[in-house]
Amino acid sequence: MRPTASPARLSTDSATFEADFRARLHWSAETDAEVEQRVAQILADVRERGDAAVLEYTKRFDGLDAPSMASLELTQAELKSAFEQLPAAQREALQAAARRVRSYHEAQKKASGESWSYRDADGTLLGQKVTPLDRVGIYVPGGKAAYPSSVLMNAIPAHVAGVSEIIMVVPTPRGEKNPLVLAAAHVAGVSRAFTIGGAQAIGALAYGTHTIPNVDKITGPGNAYVASAKRRVFGTVGIDMIAGPSEILVLADGSTPPDWVAMDLFSQAEHDELAQSILLCPDLAYIERVQAEIERLLPQMQRAGIIAKSLNGRGALIHTRSMEEACEISNRIAPEHLEVASSEPHRWEPLLRHAGAIFLGSYTSESLGDYCAGPNHVLPTSGTARFSSPLGVYDFQKRSSLIEVTQAGAQALGAIASVLAHGEGLQAHALAAEMRLDK
Amino acid sequence: MRPTASPARLSTDSATFEADFRARLHWSAETDAEVEQRVAQILADVRERGDAAVLEYTKRFDGLDAPSMASLELTQAELKSAFEQLPAAQREALQAAARRVRSYHEAQKKASGESWSYRDADGTLLGQKVTPLDRVGIYVPGGKAAYPSSVLMNAIPAHVAGVSEIIMVVPTPRGEKNPLVLAAAHVAGVSRAFTIGGAQAIGALAYGTHTIPNVDKITGPGNAYVASAKRRVFGTVGIDMIAGPSEILVLADGSTPPDWVAMDLFSQAEHDELAQSILLCPDLAYIERVQAEIERLLPQMQRAGIIAKSLNGRGALIHTRSMEEACEISNRIAPEHLEVASSEPHRWEPLLRHAGAIFLGSYTSESLGDYCAGPNHVLPTSGTARFSSPLGVYDFQKRSSLIEVTQAGAQALGAIASVLAHGEGLQAHALAAEMRLDK
């Protein structure tokens, strides 16, 4: 049967808009209790038995029967050879993308990731020292969603931050390796790579095993087991975020060719059936043209089935009273990807408070950002852009406050600290300050 | 009985050093299954029944029987009046501390929290827009560990970031309010405050109730229930970190008066019995002098019982071969507070890679930093300084990537994106890029 796509049609004018809108947006990140319990067991087992446990789970879940953990390590030579055997066009595209991603993240480090300090009037030195993490783990999904671009997007910011060891894990179900993923690991400068996945890989990275060194932070997306495992090891190691389904929101004033917008909606919907594509537009005639392009283009798509399911189940074309109202609704959604398909993108950008990435103007398709514009494609999903940020150099750095109080400074500060410490009933704190007062 | 304190004596020269060292450091952040289950129930109940559930738990756990949630709100007038009724010395100390904390965080925002962008050779605009969170919740513990300074340290960075609504929750067991906490809320500019606590307060902030607005992020320390609840709501809202017991590590070259160092060790130990105070020093005679000062000063301390238990159970005086080795061990610990009690603090600082805050030189007691030097006193504990940072303005901001590709830029980028997208089997991504290529 030929798939058809009918995203929900909503209008802010409608009396039922609020209810319809909430129903469309609803998505719950909660993992079920059974997944949670199994993950807890796997993590405890990996912590207890190390390599042996990881090998057993790899056999059971990935159908990969290896004699030792060492045999699951991909050598640098193997990564390099994967790269060299790619067609020239892919080799060059990977390298060009890596160059641009690196250069953007270098600018990011310079703008917001450098140490700083100053001295106040008393001569007191205050500031922060910014240092890279020592060792990080990067989780790369295997199977149907094995994206080499994600290897670049996770490893390059770590590299730019100055992380000295980057350990990649990628499951290879039944031993099937994705050459583009291996090649990307070579281009991005991954230090070591293991073909393991799931909760067992997260446990190995968090606790360390005989073969796999424990890391300081784990980044990268994964399935429900991986997400639950990351949540559990948070505190033992750092984690980036718990990713939900991917989303795109297009704010359109009607000036972008409607087939471009239809294809941009598809490019999110083709990820998986839970992905969400939303159009917000004050021009009803334009919405009809986009809908017509959706119908025209869908049959030509290789992933038409997934696109149709995603659009029918979670997509929406929303008619708004104005662009201003569209911006306000976008802020309520706090989308992962936000395209401003407008001839005046800089008129609307200041109104947009919450989004993972903002793509300005008709030529800026999300897919350019996904691969090679430079900014990171690991972005906060499911409304978490209200409080979190794209993956960046800052995720692979941490800060230490620096304080140097002079003898003069200790007199002024000691008097204040003494009063407050006594007020909190902390006598030792007070005395430590008072002892430094001149006699 | 008079308490005595004998921190463990370790030496890096000893054959058993590694084992002794690991045993001393061991502390597990894992919550027990029973706490986890009860917290899950409380959160589900608050999500379901809102105010009614919060009122019931507040009655049960805090012994506070209130007729309505509205009656648990502290008015701005009440906060202001608490401030005005303080003794003048406390009022002035609170204000002086707030001024310094504000000025430090303003410098922090300027150094690492501003928007940035640039255009590349194709005219493509790339950058990040930094915006404040809309609304945050601050958890302030009640009872024995009610620290007004923590109100300043959480609320002021949020304020400096530009957060428009700061909601404070603080449990008041049996209705007992801490006037200094209320006064600090006034000084720090808290928008609204409620006398609720525990997992029920975290649930109310994360999901919202009829009376309590849902927030975007929750910061602040709490007991095991609060920590478990924060971990569970992570993803629905942002959280800062899961705090463990407080720690101090003093690196001493023997140039600081030993009674100052003894008191600094006490000032951490007096927090609670699980707090950890460690001295690292290459000079054995100096270690003996610090030990003697510990014995001499302990009987004078109001919290001698807690200090003794903390030092006996978790304290350590470690003799190292050199200052360099002491720095290396400090890096393995990644302490929350790190004092460099040395006449050459800038000689050692570059060797120190992991720490929440570094206090340089003999006059810089940790307690000055705790209250009023300016930097934040909410710091990563239990070795998490390996991957996380002091609470800061950046915790109350988030970033949105900005991308604007010109028509010319879309030609160069489109060719790269097309190759990579086809390589990943994502045809819609490829076509979205190809459609923007000039015909």
mmCIF file of N, CA and C in Angstrom, chain A residues 293-385:
data_model
loop_
_atom_site.group_PDB
_atom_site.id
_atom_site.type_symbol
_atom_site.label_atom_id
_atom_site.label_comp_id
_atom_site.label_asym_id
_atom_site.label_seq_id
_atom_site.Cartn_x
_atom_site.Cartn_y
_atom_site.Cartn_z
ATOM 1 N N GLU A 293 2.981 19.570 -1.285
ATOM 2 C CA GLU A 293 4.343 19.079 -1.571
ATOM 3 C C GLU A 293 4.635 17.803 -0.787
ATOM 4 N N ILE A 294 4.140 17.726 0.433
ATOM 5 C CA ILE A 294 4.311 16.505 1.234
ATOM 6 C C ILE A 294 3.711 15.332 0.465
ATOM 7 N N GLU A 295 2.504 15.525 -0.053
ATOM 8 C CA GLU A 295 1.835 14.440 -0.780
ATOM 9 C C GLU A 295 2.567 14.091 -2.071
ATOM 10 N N ARG A 296 3.057 15.128 -2.756
ATOM 11 C CA ARG A 296 3.756 14.896 -4.027
ATOM 12 C C ARG A 296 5.082 14.173 -3.830
ATOM 13 N N LEU A 297 5.828 14.602 -2.787
ATOM 14 C CA LEU A 297 7.197 14.096 -2.625
ATOM 15 C C LEU A 297 7.263 12.745 -1.909
ATOM 16 N N LEU A 298 6.293 12.468 -1.071
ATOM 17 C CA LEU A 298 6.391 11.275 -0.229
ATOM 18 C C LEU A 298 6.643 9.974 -1.007
ATOM 19 N N PRO A 299 5.920 9.742 -2.122
ATOM 20 C CA PRO A 299 6.110 8.465 -2.817
ATOM 21 C C PRO A 299 7.535 8.262 -3.327
ATOM 22 N N GLN A 300 8.282 9.340 -3.530
ATOM 23 C CA GLN A 300 9.659 9.212 -4.036
ATOM 24 C C GLN A 300 10.659 8.854 -2.935
ATOM 25 N N MET A 301 10.212 8.842 -1.690
ATOM 26 C CA MET A 301 11.169 8.703 -0.603
ATOM 27 C C MET A 301 11.469 7.243 -0.268
ATOM 28 N N GLN A 302 12.765 6.951 -0.093
ATOM 29 C CA GLN A 302 13.175 5.590 0.265
ATOM 30 C C GLN A 302 12.573 5.163 1.609
ATOM 31 N N ARG A 303 12.476 6.121 2.540
ATOM 32 C CA ARG A 303 11.978 5.781 3.873
ATOM 33 C C ARG A 303 10.538 6.288 4.049
ATOM 34 N N ALA A 304 9.751 6.186 2.978
ATOM 35 C CA ALA A 304 8.386 6.736 2.977
ATOM 36 C C ALA A 304 7.542 6.177 4.132
ATOM 37 N N GLY A 305 7.725 4.914 4.442
ATOM 38 C CA GLY A 305 6.915 4.285 5.496
ATOM 39 C C GLY A 305 7.157 4.931 6.849
ATOM 40 N N ILE A 306 8.441 5.116 7.175
ATOM 41 C CA ILE A 306 8.782 5.737 8.457
ATOM 42 C C ILE A 306 8.319 7.195 8.486
ATOM 43 N N ILE A 307 8.558 7.897 7.371
ATOM 44 C CA ILE A 307 8.164 9.307 7.293
ATOM 45 C C ILE A 307 6.656 9.448 7.505
ATOM 46 N N ALA A 308 5.893 8.597 6.848
ATOM 47 C CA ALA A 308 4.433 8.685 6.962
ATOM 48 C C ALA A 308 3.990 8.428 8.402
ATOM 49 N N LYS A 309 4.564 7.383 9.009
ATOM 50 C CA LYS A 309 4.172 7.079 10.390
ATOM 51 C C LYS A 309 4.510 8.221 11.333
ATOM 52 N N SER A 310 5.694 8.787 11.155
ATOM 53 C CA SER A 310 6.109 9.899 12.010
ATOM 54 C C SER A 310 5.184 11.103 11.830
ATOM 55 N N LEU A 311 4.911 11.458 10.561
ATOM 56 C CA LEU A 311 4.072 12.638 10.313
ATOM 57 C C LEU A 311 2.634 12.408 10.778
ATOM 58 N N ASN A 312 2.117 11.219 10.516
ATOM 59 C CA ASN A 312 0.736 10.941 10.920
ATOM 60 C C ASN A 312 0.595 10.879 12.442
ATOM 61 N N GLY A 313 1.595 10.306 13.084
ATOM 62 C CA GLY A 313 1.488 10.101 14.535
ATOM 63 C C GLY A 313 1.868 11.328 15.341
ATOM 64 N N ARG A 314 2.886 12.076 14.878
ATOM 65 C CA ARG A 314 3.409 13.152 15.718
ATOM 66 C C ARG A 314 3.581 14.486 14.989
ATOM 67 N N GLY A 315 3.400 14.493 13.686
ATOM 68 C CA GLY A 315 3.583 15.735 12.927
ATOM 69 C C GLY A 315 2.425 16.702 13.116
ATOM 70 N N ALA A 316 2.652 17.973 12.818
ATOM 71 C CA ALA A 316 1.572 18.963 12.902
ATOM 72 C C ALA A 316 1.877 20.159 12.020
ATOM 73 N N LEU A 317 0.849 20.631 11.338
ATOM 74 C CA LEU A 317 0.935 21.897 10.594
ATOM 75 C C LEU A 317 0.020 22.857 11.339
ATOM 76 N N ILE A 318 0.616 23.877 11.942
ATOM 77 C CA ILE A 318 -0.152 24.745 12.842
ATOM 78 C C ILE A 318 -0.318 26.140 12.247
ATOM 79 N N HIS A 319 -1.552 26.524 12.087
ATOM 80 C CA HIS A 319 -1.849 27.861 11.571
ATOM 81 C C HIS A 319 -1.918 28.829 12.752
ATOM 82 N N THR A 320 -1.094 29.876 12.680
ATOM 83 C CA THR A 320 -1.074 30.852 13.782
ATOM 84 C C THR A 320 -1.633 32.182 13.323
ATOM 85 N N ARG A 321 -1.923 33.048 14.276
ATOM 86 C CA ARG A 321 -2.466 34.370 13.944
ATOM 87 C C ARG A 321 -1.387 35.286 13.370
ATOM 88 N N SER A 322 -0.140 35.039 13.775
ATOM 89 C CA SER A 322 0.951 35.932 13.351
ATOM 90 C C SER A 322 2.280 35.213 13.533
ATOM 91 N N MET A 323 3.336 35.786 12.976
ATOM 92 C CA MET A 323 4.674 35.247 13.212
ATOM 93 C C MET A 323 5.039 35.396 14.689
ATOM 94 N N GLU A 324 4.621 36.494 15.303
ATOM 95 C CA GLU A 324 4.920 36.691 16.723
ATOM 96 C C GLU A 324 4.334 35.551 17.548
ATOM 97 N N GLU A 325 3.082 35.198 17.247
ATOM 98 C CA GLU A 325 2.469 34.097 17.990
ATOM 99 C C GLU A 325 3.196 32.794 17.700
ATOM 100 N N ALA A 326 3.626 32.619 16.455
ATOM 101 C CA ALA A 326 4.380 31.405 16.108
ATOM 102 C C ALA A 326 5.667 31.310 16.946
ATOM 103 N N CYS A 327 6.336 32.447 17.133
ATOM 104 C CA CYS A 327 7.563 32.464 17.959
ATOM 105 C C CYS A 327 7.229 32.076 19.406
ATOM 106 N N GLU A 328 6.112 32.583 19.901
ATOM 107 C CA GLU A 328 5.745 32.282 21.284
ATOM 108 C C GLU A 328 5.460 30.788 21.455
ATOM 109 N N ILE A 329 4.789 30.195 20.473
ATOM 110 C CA ILE A 329 4.504 28.754 20.552
ATOM 111 C C ILE A 329 5.794 27.962 20.435
ATOM 112 N N SER A 330 6.689 28.431 19.581
ATOM 113 C CA SER A 330 7.986 27.764 19.467
ATOM 114 C C SER A 330 8.709 27.760 20.813
ATOM 115 N N ASN A 331 8.632 28.865 21.537
ATOM 116 C CA ASN A 331 9.276 28.910 22.860
ATOM 117 C C ASN A 331 8.652 27.907 23.824
ATOM 118 N N ARG A 332 7.360 27.673 23.702
ATOM 119 C CA ARG A 332 6.732 26.678 24.571
ATOM 120 C C ARG A 332 7.225 25.283 24.232
ATOM 121 N N ILE A 333 7.502 25.037 22.959
ATOM 122 C CA ILE A 333 7.974 23.709 22.541
ATOM 123 C C ILE A 333 9.459 23.538 22.855
ATOM 124 N N ALA A 334 10.244 24.596 22.773
ATOM 125 C CA ALA A 334 11.698 24.529 22.960
ATOM 126 C C ALA A 334 12.285 23.402 22.103
ATOM 127 N N PRO A 335 12.153 23.547 20.776
ATOM 128 C CA PRO A 335 12.516 22.439 19.887
ATOM 129 C C PRO A 335 14.023 22.197 19.807
ATOM 130 N N GLU A 336 14.368 20.972 19.431
ATOM 131 C CA GLU A 336 15.771 20.621 19.202
ATOM 132 C C GLU A 336 16.320 21.421 18.004
ATOM 133 N N HIS A 337 15.616 21.316 16.857
ATOM 134 C CA HIS A 337 16.007 22.057 15.651
ATOM 135 C C HIS A 337 14.923 23.069 15.329
ATOM 136 N N LEU A 338 15.312 24.307 15.105
ATOM 137 C CA LEU A 338 14.339 25.358 14.810
ATOM 138 C C LEU A 338 14.758 26.083 13.540
ATOM 139 N N GLU A 339 13.992 25.878 12.460
ATOM 140 C CA GLU A 339 14.285 26.597 11.211
ATOM 141 C C GLU A 339 13.430 27.852 11.123
ATOM 142 N N VAL A 340 14.070 28.969 10.845
ATOM 143 C CA VAL A 340 13.332 30.199 10.618
ATOM 144 C C VAL A 340 13.306 30.411 9.103
ATOM 145 N N ALA A 341 12.297 29.812 8.464
ATOM 146 C CA ALA A 341 12.177 29.848 6.995
ATOM 147 C C ALA A 341 11.493 31.152 6.620
ATOM 148 N N SER A 342 12.274 32.203 6.688
ATOM 149 C CA SER A 342 11.716 33.553 6.543
ATOM 150 C C SER A 342 12.694 34.419 5.783
ATOM 151 N N SER A 343 12.159 35.444 5.118
ATOM 152 C CA SER A 343 13.043 36.395 4.435
ATOM 153 C C SER A 343 13.611 37.410 5.437
ATOM 154 N N GLU A 344 13.077 37.399 6.650
ATOM 155 C CA GLU A 344 13.584 38.314 7.686
ATOM 156 C C GLU A 344 13.967 37.518 8.939
ATOM 157 N N PRO A 345 14.893 36.582 8.827
ATOM 158 C CA PRO A 345 15.167 35.717 9.990
ATOM 159 C C PRO A 345 15.647 36.504 11.218
ATOM 160 N N HIS A 346 16.366 37.625 10.967
ATOM 161 C CA HIS A 346 16.898 38.380 12.112
ATOM 162 C C HIS A 346 15.831 39.227 12.794
ATOM 163 N N ARG A 347 14.665 39.326 12.147
ATOM 164 C CA ARG A 347 13.554 39.979 12.825
ATOM 165 C C ARG A 347 12.980 39.044 13.893
ATOM 166 N N TRP A 348 12.983 37.753 13.603
ATOM 167 C CA TRP A 348 12.333 36.795 14.522
ATOM 168 C C TRP A 348 13.288 36.178 15.532
ATOM 169 N N GLU A 349 14.552 36.100 15.167
ATOM 170 C CA GLU A 349 15.524 35.413 16.048
ATOM 171 C C GLU A 349 15.522 35.951 17.482
ATOM 172 N N PRO A 350 15.473 37.281 17.686
ATOM 173 C CA PRO A 350 15.507 37.776 19.073
ATOM 174 C C PRO A 350 14.299 37.314 19.903
ATOM 175 N N LEU A 351 13.209 36.943 19.226
ATOM 176 C CA LEU A 351 12.020 36.492 19.972
ATOM 177 C C LEU A 351 12.115 35.028 20.385
ATOM 178 N N LEU A 352 13.119 34.312 19.868
ATOM 179 C CA LEU A 352 13.205 32.864 20.086
ATOM 180 C C LEU A 352 14.132 32.575 21.266
ATOM 181 N N ARG A 353 13.552 32.215 22.388
ATOM 182 C CA ARG A 353 14.350 32.050 23.607
ATOM 183 C C ARG A 353 14.882 30.636 23.817
ATOM 184 N N HIS A 354 14.110 29.623 23.401
ATOM 185 C CA HIS A 354 14.520 28.256 23.728
ATOM 186 C C HIS A 354 14.594 27.383 22.484
ATOM 187 N N ALA A 355 15.789 26.902 22.150
ATOM 188 C CA ALA A 355 15.960 25.979 21.023
ATOM 189 C C ALA A 355 17.374 25.432 21.082
ATOM 190 N N GLY A 356 17.551 24.197 20.613
ATOM 191 C CA GLY A 356 18.895 23.625 20.552
ATOM 192 C C GLY A 356 19.739 24.350 19.519
ATOM 193 N N ALA A 357 19.224 24.419 18.295
ATOM 194 C CA ALA A 357 19.926 25.143 17.233
ATOM 195 C C ALA A 357 18.909 25.895 16.406
ATOM 196 N N ILE A 358 19.286 27.106 16.007
ATOM 197 C CA ILE A 358 18.400 27.954 15.219
ATOM 198 C C ILE A 358 19.008 28.115 13.829
ATOM 199 N N PHE A 359 18.248 27.716 12.802
ATOM 200 C CA PHE A 359 18.699 27.742 11.414
ATOM 201 C C PHE A 359 18.023 28.926 10.737
ATOM 202 N N LEU A 360 18.812 29.925 10.370
ATOM 203 C CA LEU A 360 18.246 31.204 9.929
ATOM 204 C C LEU A 360 18.194 31.320 8.420
ATOM 205 N N GLY A 361 17.008 31.565 7.883
ATOM 206 C CA GLY A 361 16.864 31.835 6.453
ATOM 207 C C GLY A 361 16.636 30.581 5.630
ATOM 208 N N SER A 362 16.134 30.785 4.421
ATOM 209 C CA SER A 362 15.668 29.671 3.588
ATOM 210 C C SER A 362 16.772 28.697 3.188
ATOM 211 N N TYR A 363 17.994 29.193 3.052
ATOM 212 C CA TYR A 363 19.075 28.315 2.584
ATOM 213 C C TYR A 363 19.647 27.425 3.690
ATOM 214 N N THR A 364 19.294 27.733 4.924
ATOM 215 C CA THR A 364 19.902 27.004 6.033
ATOM 216 C C THR A 364 19.050 25.796 6.401
ATOM 217 N N SER A 365 19.160 24.741 5.601
ATOM 218 C CA SER A 365 18.412 23.530 5.934
ATOM 219 C C SER A 365 19.068 22.872 7.135
ATOM 220 N N GLU A 366 18.235 22.205 7.915
ATOM 221 C CA GLU A 366 18.769 21.509 9.075
ATOM 222 C C GLU A 366 19.850 20.520 8.675
ATOM 223 N N SER A 367 19.713 19.889 7.504
ATOM 224 C CA SER A 367 20.683 18.840 7.154
ATOM 225 C C SER A 367 22.092 19.404 6.958
ATOM 226 N N LEU A 368 22.202 20.685 6.563
ATOM 227 C CA LEU A 368 23.544 21.288 6.466
ATOM 228 C C LEU A 368 24.174 21.371 7.857
ATOM 229 N N GLY A 369 23.343 21.708 8.828
ATOM 230 C CA GLY A 369 23.837 21.766 10.205
ATOM 231 C C GLY A 369 24.140 20.387 10.757
ATOM 232 N N ASP A 370 23.360 19.406 10.342
ATOM 233 C CA ASP A 370 23.577 18.048 10.848
ATOM 234 C C ASP A 370 24.963 17.527 10.491
ATOM 235 N N TYR A 371 25.437 17.909 9.322
ATOM 236 C CA TYR A 371 26.663 17.284 8.830
ATOM 237 C C TYR A 371 27.897 18.154 8.849
ATOM 238 N N CYS A 372 27.758 19.401 8.444
ATOM 239 C CA CYS A 372 29.004 20.071 8.115
ATOM 240 C C CYS A 372 29.069 21.579 8.300
ATOM 241 N N ALA A 373 27.987 22.233 8.739
ATOM 242 C CA ALA A 373 28.102 23.687 8.899
ATOM 243 C C ALA A 373 29.166 23.999 9.958
ATOM 244 N N GLY A 374 29.234 23.159 10.981
ATOM 245 C CA GLY A 374 30.239 23.372 12.022
ATOM 246 C C GLY A 374 29.693 23.151 13.424
ATOM 247 N N PRO A 375 28.548 23.771 13.760
ATOM 248 C CA PRO A 375 27.968 23.569 15.093
ATOM 249 C C PRO A 375 27.625 22.098 15.345
ATOM 250 N N ASN A 376 27.477 21.762 16.600
ATOM 251 C CA ASN A 376 27.243 20.372 16.971
ATOM 252 C C ASN A 376 25.831 19.922 16.631
ATOM 253 N N HIS A 377 25.679 18.680 16.211
ATOM 254 C CA HIS A 377 24.320 18.183 15.948
ATOM 255 C C HIS A 377 23.763 17.404 17.140
ATOM 256 N N VAL A 378 24.530 17.273 18.212
ATOM 257 C CA VAL A 378 23.984 16.667 19.438
ATOM 258 C C VAL A 378 23.316 17.787 20.220
ATOM 259 N N LEU A 379 21.979 17.763 20.241
ATOM 260 C CA LEU A 379 21.201 18.896 20.735
ATOM 261 C C LEU A 379 20.156 18.422 21.736
ATOM 262 N N PRO A 380 19.744 19.319 22.625
ATOM 263 C CA PRO A 380 18.731 18.932 23.614
ATOM 264 C C PRO A 380 17.361 18.680 22.971
ATOM 265 N N THR A 381 16.743 17.557 23.309
ATOM 266 C CA THR A 381 15.445 17.165 22.746
ATOM 267 C C THR A 381 14.323 17.301 23.783
ATOM 268 N N SER A 382 13.100 17.057 23.327
ATOM 269 C CA SER A 382 11.923 16.941 24.220
ATOM 270 C C SER A 382 11.753 18.136 25.152
ATOM 271 N N GLY A 383 12.032 19.318 24.674
ATOM 272 C CA GLY A 383 11.812 20.507 25.489
ATOM 273 C C GLY A 383 12.926 20.809 26.463
ATOM 274 N N THR A 384 13.980 19.981 26.481
ATOM 275 C CA THR A 384 15.067 20.225 27.432
ATOM 276 C C THR A 384 15.945 21.410 27.017
ATOM 277 N N ALA A 385 15.692 21.959 25.827
ATOM 278 C CA ALA A 385 16.391 23.198 25.459
ATOM 279 C C ALA A 385 15.984 24.343 26.381
#
